[in-house]
PDB file of C-alpha atoms in Angstrom:
ATOM      1  CA  MET K   1      25.521 -15.778  -5.632  1.00  0.00           C
ATOM      2  CA  ILE K   2      27.676 -15.827  -8.756  1.00  0.00           C
ATOM      3  CA  CYS K   3      31.161 -14.321  -8.462  1.00  0.00           C
ATOM      4  CA  PRO K   4      31.546 -11.295 -10.776  1.00  0.00           C
ATOM      5  CA  ALA K   5      35.217 -12.226 -11.386  1.00  0.00           C
ATOM      6  CA  CYS K   6      35.097 -15.936 -12.283  1.00  0.00           C
ATOM      7  CA  GLN K   7      31.342 -16.488 -12.802  1.00  0.00           C
ATOM      8  CA  LYS K   8      31.237 -19.483 -10.410  1.00  0.00           C
ATOM      9  CA  ASP K   9      28.484 -19.855  -7.828  1.00  0.00           C
ATOM     10  CA  THR K  10      30.821 -20.838  -5.006  1.00  0.00           C
ATOM     11  CA  THR K  11      30.659 -17.695  -2.868  1.00  0.00           C
ATOM     12  CA  ARG K  12      30.196 -17.426   0.871  1.00  0.00           C
ATOM     13  CA  VAL K  13      29.159 -14.527   3.099  1.00  0.00           C
ATOM     14  CA  SER K  14      32.024 -13.264   5.260  1.00  0.00           C
ATOM     15  CA  ASP K  15      30.243 -10.314   6.923  1.00  0.00           C
ATOM     16  CA  SER K  16      26.711  -8.864   7.158  1.00  0.00           C
ATOM     17  CA  ARG K  17      25.618  -5.442   8.405  1.00  0.00           C
ATOM     18  CA  LEU K  18      22.347  -3.574   8.575  1.00  0.00           C
ATOM     19  CA  VAL K  19      22.295  -0.367   6.534  1.00  0.00           C
ATOM     20  CA  GLY K  20      19.713   2.301   5.742  1.00  0.00           C
ATOM     21  CA  ALA K  21      17.963   2.372   9.122  1.00  0.00           C
ATOM     22  CA  GLY K  22      17.620  -1.397   9.079  1.00  0.00           C
ATOM     23  CA  THR K  23      15.864  -1.565   5.715  1.00  0.00           C
ATOM     24  CA  SER K  24      18.786  -3.230   3.917  1.00  0.00           C
ATOM     25  CA  ILE K  25      21.616  -5.658   4.599  1.00  0.00           C
ATOM     26  CA  ARG K  26      25.108  -5.201   3.178  1.00  0.00           C
ATOM     27  CA  ARG K  27      26.878  -8.513   2.740  1.00  0.00           C
ATOM     28  CA  ARG K  28      30.595  -8.939   2.150  1.00  0.00           C
ATOM     29  CA  ARG K  29      31.195 -12.048   0.037  1.00  0.00           C
ATOM     30  CA  VAL K  30      34.234 -14.135  -0.863  1.00  0.00           C
ATOM     31  CA  CYS K  31      34.491 -16.502  -3.821  1.00  0.00           C
ATOM     32  CA  LYS K  32      35.759 -19.944  -2.778  1.00  0.00           C
ATOM     33  CA  ASN K  33      36.984 -20.544  -6.324  1.00  0.00           C
ATOM     34  CA  CYS K  34      39.118 -17.442  -7.043  1.00  0.00           C
ATOM     35  CA  GLY K  35      39.194 -15.565  -3.709  1.00  0.00           C
ATOM     36  CA  HIS K  36      37.593 -12.407  -5.175  1.00  0.00           C
ATOM     37  CA  ARG K  37      35.838 -10.222  -2.563  1.00  0.00           C
ATOM     38  CA  PHE K  38      32.726  -8.199  -3.356  1.00  0.00           C
ATOM     39  CA  SER K  39      29.713  -6.659  -1.647  1.00  0.00           C
ATOM     40  CA  THR K  40      26.001  -7.054  -2.212  1.00  0.00           C
ATOM     41  CA  VAL K  41      23.048  -5.200  -0.748  1.00  0.00           C
ATOM     42  CA  GLU K  42      19.734  -6.879  -0.002  1.00  0.00           C
ATOM     43  CA  SER K  43      16.536  -4.970   0.618  1.00  0.00           C
ATOM     44  CA  VAL K  44      12.902  -5.886   0.933  1.00  0.00           C
ATOM     45  CA  GLU K  45      10.954  -5.642  -2.286  1.00  0.00           C
ATOM     46  CA  LEU K  46       8.146  -3.487  -0.995  1.00  0.00           C
ATOM     47  CA  LEU K  47       6.067  -3.161  -4.102  1.00  0.00           C
ATOM     48  CA  ARG K  48       5.531  -5.619  -6.922  1.00  0.00           C
ATOM     49  CA  ALA K  49       2.871  -4.205  -9.182  1.00  0.00           C
ATOM     50  CA  GLN K  50       2.033  -3.152 -12.709  1.00  0.00           C
ATOM     51  CA  VAL K  51       1.566   0.546 -13.426  1.00  0.00           C
ATOM     52  CA  ARG K  52      -1.235   1.557 -15.799  1.00  0.00           C
ATOM     53  CA  LYS K  53       0.118   4.522 -17.772  1.00  0.00           C
ATOM     54  CA  ARG K  54      -2.018   7.359 -19.180  1.00  0.00           C
ATOM     55  CA  ASN K  55      -1.799   5.821 -22.660  1.00  0.00           C
ATOM     56  CA  GLY K  56      -3.225   2.549 -21.307  1.00  0.00           C
ATOM     57  CA  SER K  57      -0.002   0.548 -21.416  1.00  0.00           C
ATOM     58  CA  LEU K  58       1.242  -1.490 -18.468  1.00  0.00           C
ATOM     59  CA  GLN K  59       4.780  -1.601 -17.117  1.00  0.00           C
ATOM     60  CA  PRO K  60       6.350  -2.899 -13.911  1.00  0.00           C
ATOM     61  CA  PHE K  61       6.588  -0.477 -11.007  1.00  0.00           C
ATOM     62  CA  ASP K  62      10.112   0.950 -11.012  1.00  0.00           C
ATOM     63  CA  ARG K  63      11.172   2.814  -7.888  1.00  0.00           C
ATOM     64  CA  GLU K  64      14.353   4.047  -9.616  1.00  0.00           C
ATOM     65  CA  LYS K  65      12.319   5.643 -12.405  1.00  0.00           C
ATOM     66  CA  LEU K  66      10.125   7.350  -9.821  1.00  0.00           C
ATOM     67  CA  LEU K  67      13.205   8.462  -7.895  1.00  0.00           C
ATOM     68  CA  GLY K  68      14.660   9.876 -11.132  1.00  0.00           C
ATOM     69  CA  GLY K  69      11.554  12.001 -11.683  1.00  0.00           C
ATOM     70  CA  LEU K  70      11.697  13.220  -8.123  1.00  0.00           C
ATOM     71  CA  ARG K  71      15.404  14.046  -8.465  1.00  0.00           C
ATOM     72  CA  ALA K  72      14.680  16.051 -11.621  1.00  0.00           C
ATOM     73  CA  ALA K  73      12.002  18.100  -9.833  1.00  0.00           C
ATOM     74  CA  CYS K  74      14.313  18.708  -6.871  1.00  0.00           C
ATOM     75  CA  LYS K  75      17.463  19.258  -8.930  1.00  0.00           C
ATOM     76  CA  ARG K  76      18.285  22.738  -7.648  1.00  0.00           C
ATOM     77  CA  ARG K  77      16.545  22.429  -4.302  1.00  0.00           C
ATOM     78  CA  PRO K  78      18.303  21.768  -0.980  1.00  0.00           C
ATOM     79  CA  ILE K  79      16.710  18.353  -0.481  1.00  0.00           C
ATOM     80  CA  PRO K  80      19.021  15.512   0.594  1.00  0.00           C
ATOM     81  CA  GLU K  81      18.987  12.225  -1.330  1.00  0.00           C
ATOM     82  CA  GLN K  82      17.936  10.473   1.873  1.00  0.00           C
ATOM     83  CA  THR K  83      14.770  12.599   1.996  1.00  0.00           C
ATOM     84  CA  LEU K  84      13.928  11.737  -1.620  1.00  0.00           C
ATOM     85  CA  ARG K  85      14.379   8.032  -0.876  1.00  0.00           C
ATOM     86  CA  ALA K  86      12.188   8.400   2.223  1.00  0.00           C
ATOM     87  CA  ILE K  87       9.443   9.944   0.064  1.00  0.00           C
ATOM     88  CA  ILE K  88       9.629   7.000  -2.355  1.00  0.00           C
ATOM     89  CA  ALA K  89       9.497   4.511   0.551  1.00  0.00           C
ATOM     90  CA  ALA K  90       6.458   6.331   1.976  1.00  0.00           C
ATOM     91  CA  VAL K  91       4.745   6.233  -1.436  1.00  0.00           C
ATOM     92  CA  GLU K  92       5.421   2.487  -1.690  1.00  0.00           C
ATOM     93  CA  ARG K  93       3.979   1.911   1.798  1.00  0.00           C
ATOM     94  CA  ASP K  94       0.911   4.005   0.968  1.00  0.00           C
ATOM     95  CA  LEU K  95       0.323   2.152  -2.298  1.00  0.00           C
ATOM     96  CA  THR K  96       0.693  -1.203  -0.573  1.00  0.00           C
ATOM     97  CA  ARG K  97      -1.834  -0.173   2.062  1.00  0.00           C
ATOM     98  CA  ILE K  98      -4.289   1.454  -0.352  1.00  0.00           C
ATOM     99  CA  HIS K  99      -4.306  -1.244  -2.995  1.00  0.00           C
ATOM    100  CA  SER K 100      -3.965  -4.317  -0.742  1.00  0.00           C
ATOM    101  CA  LEU K 101      -1.207  -5.567  -2.978  1.00  0.00           C
ATOM    102  CA  ALA K 102      -1.219  -9.131  -1.674  1.00  0.00           C
ATOM    103  CA  SER K 103      -3.030 -10.689  -4.605  1.00  0.00           C
ATOM    104  CA  ALA K 104      -4.568 -14.115  -3.988  1.00  0.00           C
ATOM    105  CA  SER K 105      -4.779 -14.848  -7.714  1.00  0.00           C
ATOM    106  CA  GLY K 106      -1.024 -14.697  -8.166  1.00  0.00           C
ATOM    107  CA  THR K 107      -1.249 -11.856 -10.688  1.00  0.00           C
ATOM    108  CA  LEU K 108       0.455  -8.551 -10.033  1.00  0.00           C
ATOM    109  CA  PRO K 109      -1.944  -5.787  -9.017  1.00  0.00           C
ATOM    110  CA  GLU K 110      -2.420  -2.741 -11.227  1.00  0.00           C
ATOM    111  CA  ILE K 111      -1.802   0.772  -9.965  1.00  0.00           C
ATOM    112  CA  ASN K 112      -2.842   3.857 -11.875  1.00  0.00           C
ATOM    113  CA  SER K 113       0.111   6.180 -12.589  1.00  0.00           C
ATOM    114  CA  GLN K 114      -2.050   9.094 -11.444  1.00  0.00           C
ATOM    115  CA  ASP K 115      -2.351   7.533  -7.968  1.00  0.00           C
ATOM    116  CA  ILE K 116       1.441   7.333  -7.753  1.00  0.00           C
ATOM    117  CA  GLY K 117       1.883  10.952  -8.818  1.00  0.00           C
ATOM    118  CA  ASP K 118      -0.760  12.151  -6.364  1.00  0.00           C
ATOM    119  CA  LEU K 119       0.986  10.372  -3.490  1.00  0.00           C
ATOM    120  CA  VAL K 120       4.373  11.819  -4.450  1.00  0.00           C
ATOM    121  CA  LEU K 121       2.826  15.286  -4.527  1.00  0.00           C
ATOM    122  CA  SER K 122       1.195  14.835  -1.125  1.00  0.00           C
ATOM    123  CA  HIS K 123       4.534  13.893   0.459  1.00  0.00           C
ATOM    124  CA  LEU K 124       6.564  16.476  -1.479  1.00  0.00           C
ATOM    125  CA  LYS K 125       4.228  19.349  -0.596  1.00  0.00           C
ATOM    126  CA  SER K 126       5.279  19.314   3.063  1.00  0.00           C
ATOM    127  CA  VAL K 127       8.994  18.834   2.268  1.00  0.00           C
ATOM    128  CA  ASP K 128       9.568  21.636  -0.259  1.00  0.00           C
ATOM    129  CA  PRO K 129       6.776  23.756  -1.802  1.00  0.00           C
ATOM    130  CA  VAL K 130       8.960  24.807  -4.767  1.00  0.00           C
ATOM    131  CA  ALA K 131       9.808  21.189  -5.617  1.00  0.00           C
ATOM    132  CA  TYR K 132       6.097  20.416  -5.257  1.00  0.00           C
ATOM    133  CA  VAL K 133       5.231  22.965  -7.958  1.00  0.00           C
ATOM    134  CA  LEU K 134       8.049  21.744 -10.221  1.00  0.00           C
ATOM    135  CA  PHE K 135       6.990  18.092  -9.901  1.00  0.00           C
ATOM    136  CA  ALA K 136       3.314  19.002 -10.353  1.00  0.00           C
ATOM    137  CA  SER K 137       4.060  20.988 -13.521  1.00  0.00           C
ATOM    138  CA  VAL K 138       5.677  17.981 -15.201  1.00  0.00           C
ATOM    139  CA  TYR K 139       3.457  15.261 -13.739  1.00  0.00           C
ATOM    140  CA  GLN K 140       0.202  17.098 -14.425  1.00  0.00           C
ATOM    141  CA  GLY K 141       1.429  18.568 -17.723  1.00  0.00           C
ATOM    142  CA  PHE K 142       0.675  22.211 -17.011  1.00  0.00           C
ATOM    143  CA  SER K 143      -0.196  24.072 -20.187  1.00  0.00           C
ATOM    144  CA  SER K 144      -1.319  27.415 -18.795  1.00  0.00           C
ATOM    145  CA  VAL K 145      -0.287  30.069 -16.322  1.00  0.00           C
ATOM    146  CA  GLU K 146      -3.517  29.443 -14.409  1.00  0.00           C
ATOM    147  CA  GLU K 147      -2.446  25.870 -13.647  1.00  0.00           C
ATOM    148  CA  PHE K 148       0.861  27.134 -12.247  1.00  0.00           C
ATOM    149  CA  GLU K 149      -1.002  29.737 -10.176  1.00  0.00           C
ATOM    150  CA  ARG K 150      -3.300  27.068  -8.749  1.00  0.00           C
ATOM    151  CA  ALA K 151      -0.306  24.873  -7.777  1.00  0.00           C
ATOM    152  CA  LEU K 152       1.464  27.897  -6.282  1.00  0.00           C
ATOM    153  CA  GLY K 153      -1.656  28.644  -4.244  1.00  0.00           C
ATOM    154  CA  ASP K 154      -1.682  25.059  -2.929  1.00  0.00           C
ATOM    155  CA  ALA K 155       2.013  25.298  -2.042  1.00  0.00           C
ATOM    156  CA  LYS K 156       1.538  28.664  -0.299  1.00  0.00           C
ATOM    157  CA  ARG K 157      -1.293  27.301   1.855  1.00  0.00           C
ATOM    158  CA  VAL K 158       0.924  24.459   3.081  1.00  0.00           C
ATOM    159  CA  SER K 159       4.031  26.587   3.687  1.00  0.00           C
ATOM    160  CA  SER K 160       2.086  29.274   5.577  1.00  0.00           C
ATOM    161  CA  ALA K 161       0.059  26.840   7.707  1.00  0.00           C
ATOM    162  CA  PRO K 162       1.006  26.825  11.409  1.00  0.00           C
ATOM    163  CA  ALA K 163       3.089  23.820  12.431  1.00  0.00           C
TER     164      ALA K 163
END
């Protein structure tokens, strides 16, 4: 690892700890050249894929972009950041399972952006029905009151269902 202070690659790990329910490792590092101390976080790259957008373009899957959209939908809702990150992790696991993302050809698999949005909605619906409607309105591009009413009906069915 290159030291952010002196740009030399002479660092060593001085301490490692599991973080995030064991899904990441926080490493404390020391540069042998200048003595600078810094931390890094390692996590498993769950999903390496290309996303096929509605306009036909392809772009790499970006969990931070997806998390940003989820944060925007939940902006004024009492949903902890940890819950949002858990939703994203669940979506990544679902996509990996559904699309068998271990490609033998060495090429990155393609995932339709609609599949991603549908999975986010399915997880969000049980967490917060209001956030579900907000996310659905942006993701599905609601253009009429009827579309909002349909999403509200879906959210009401989930929130009134016996646990």
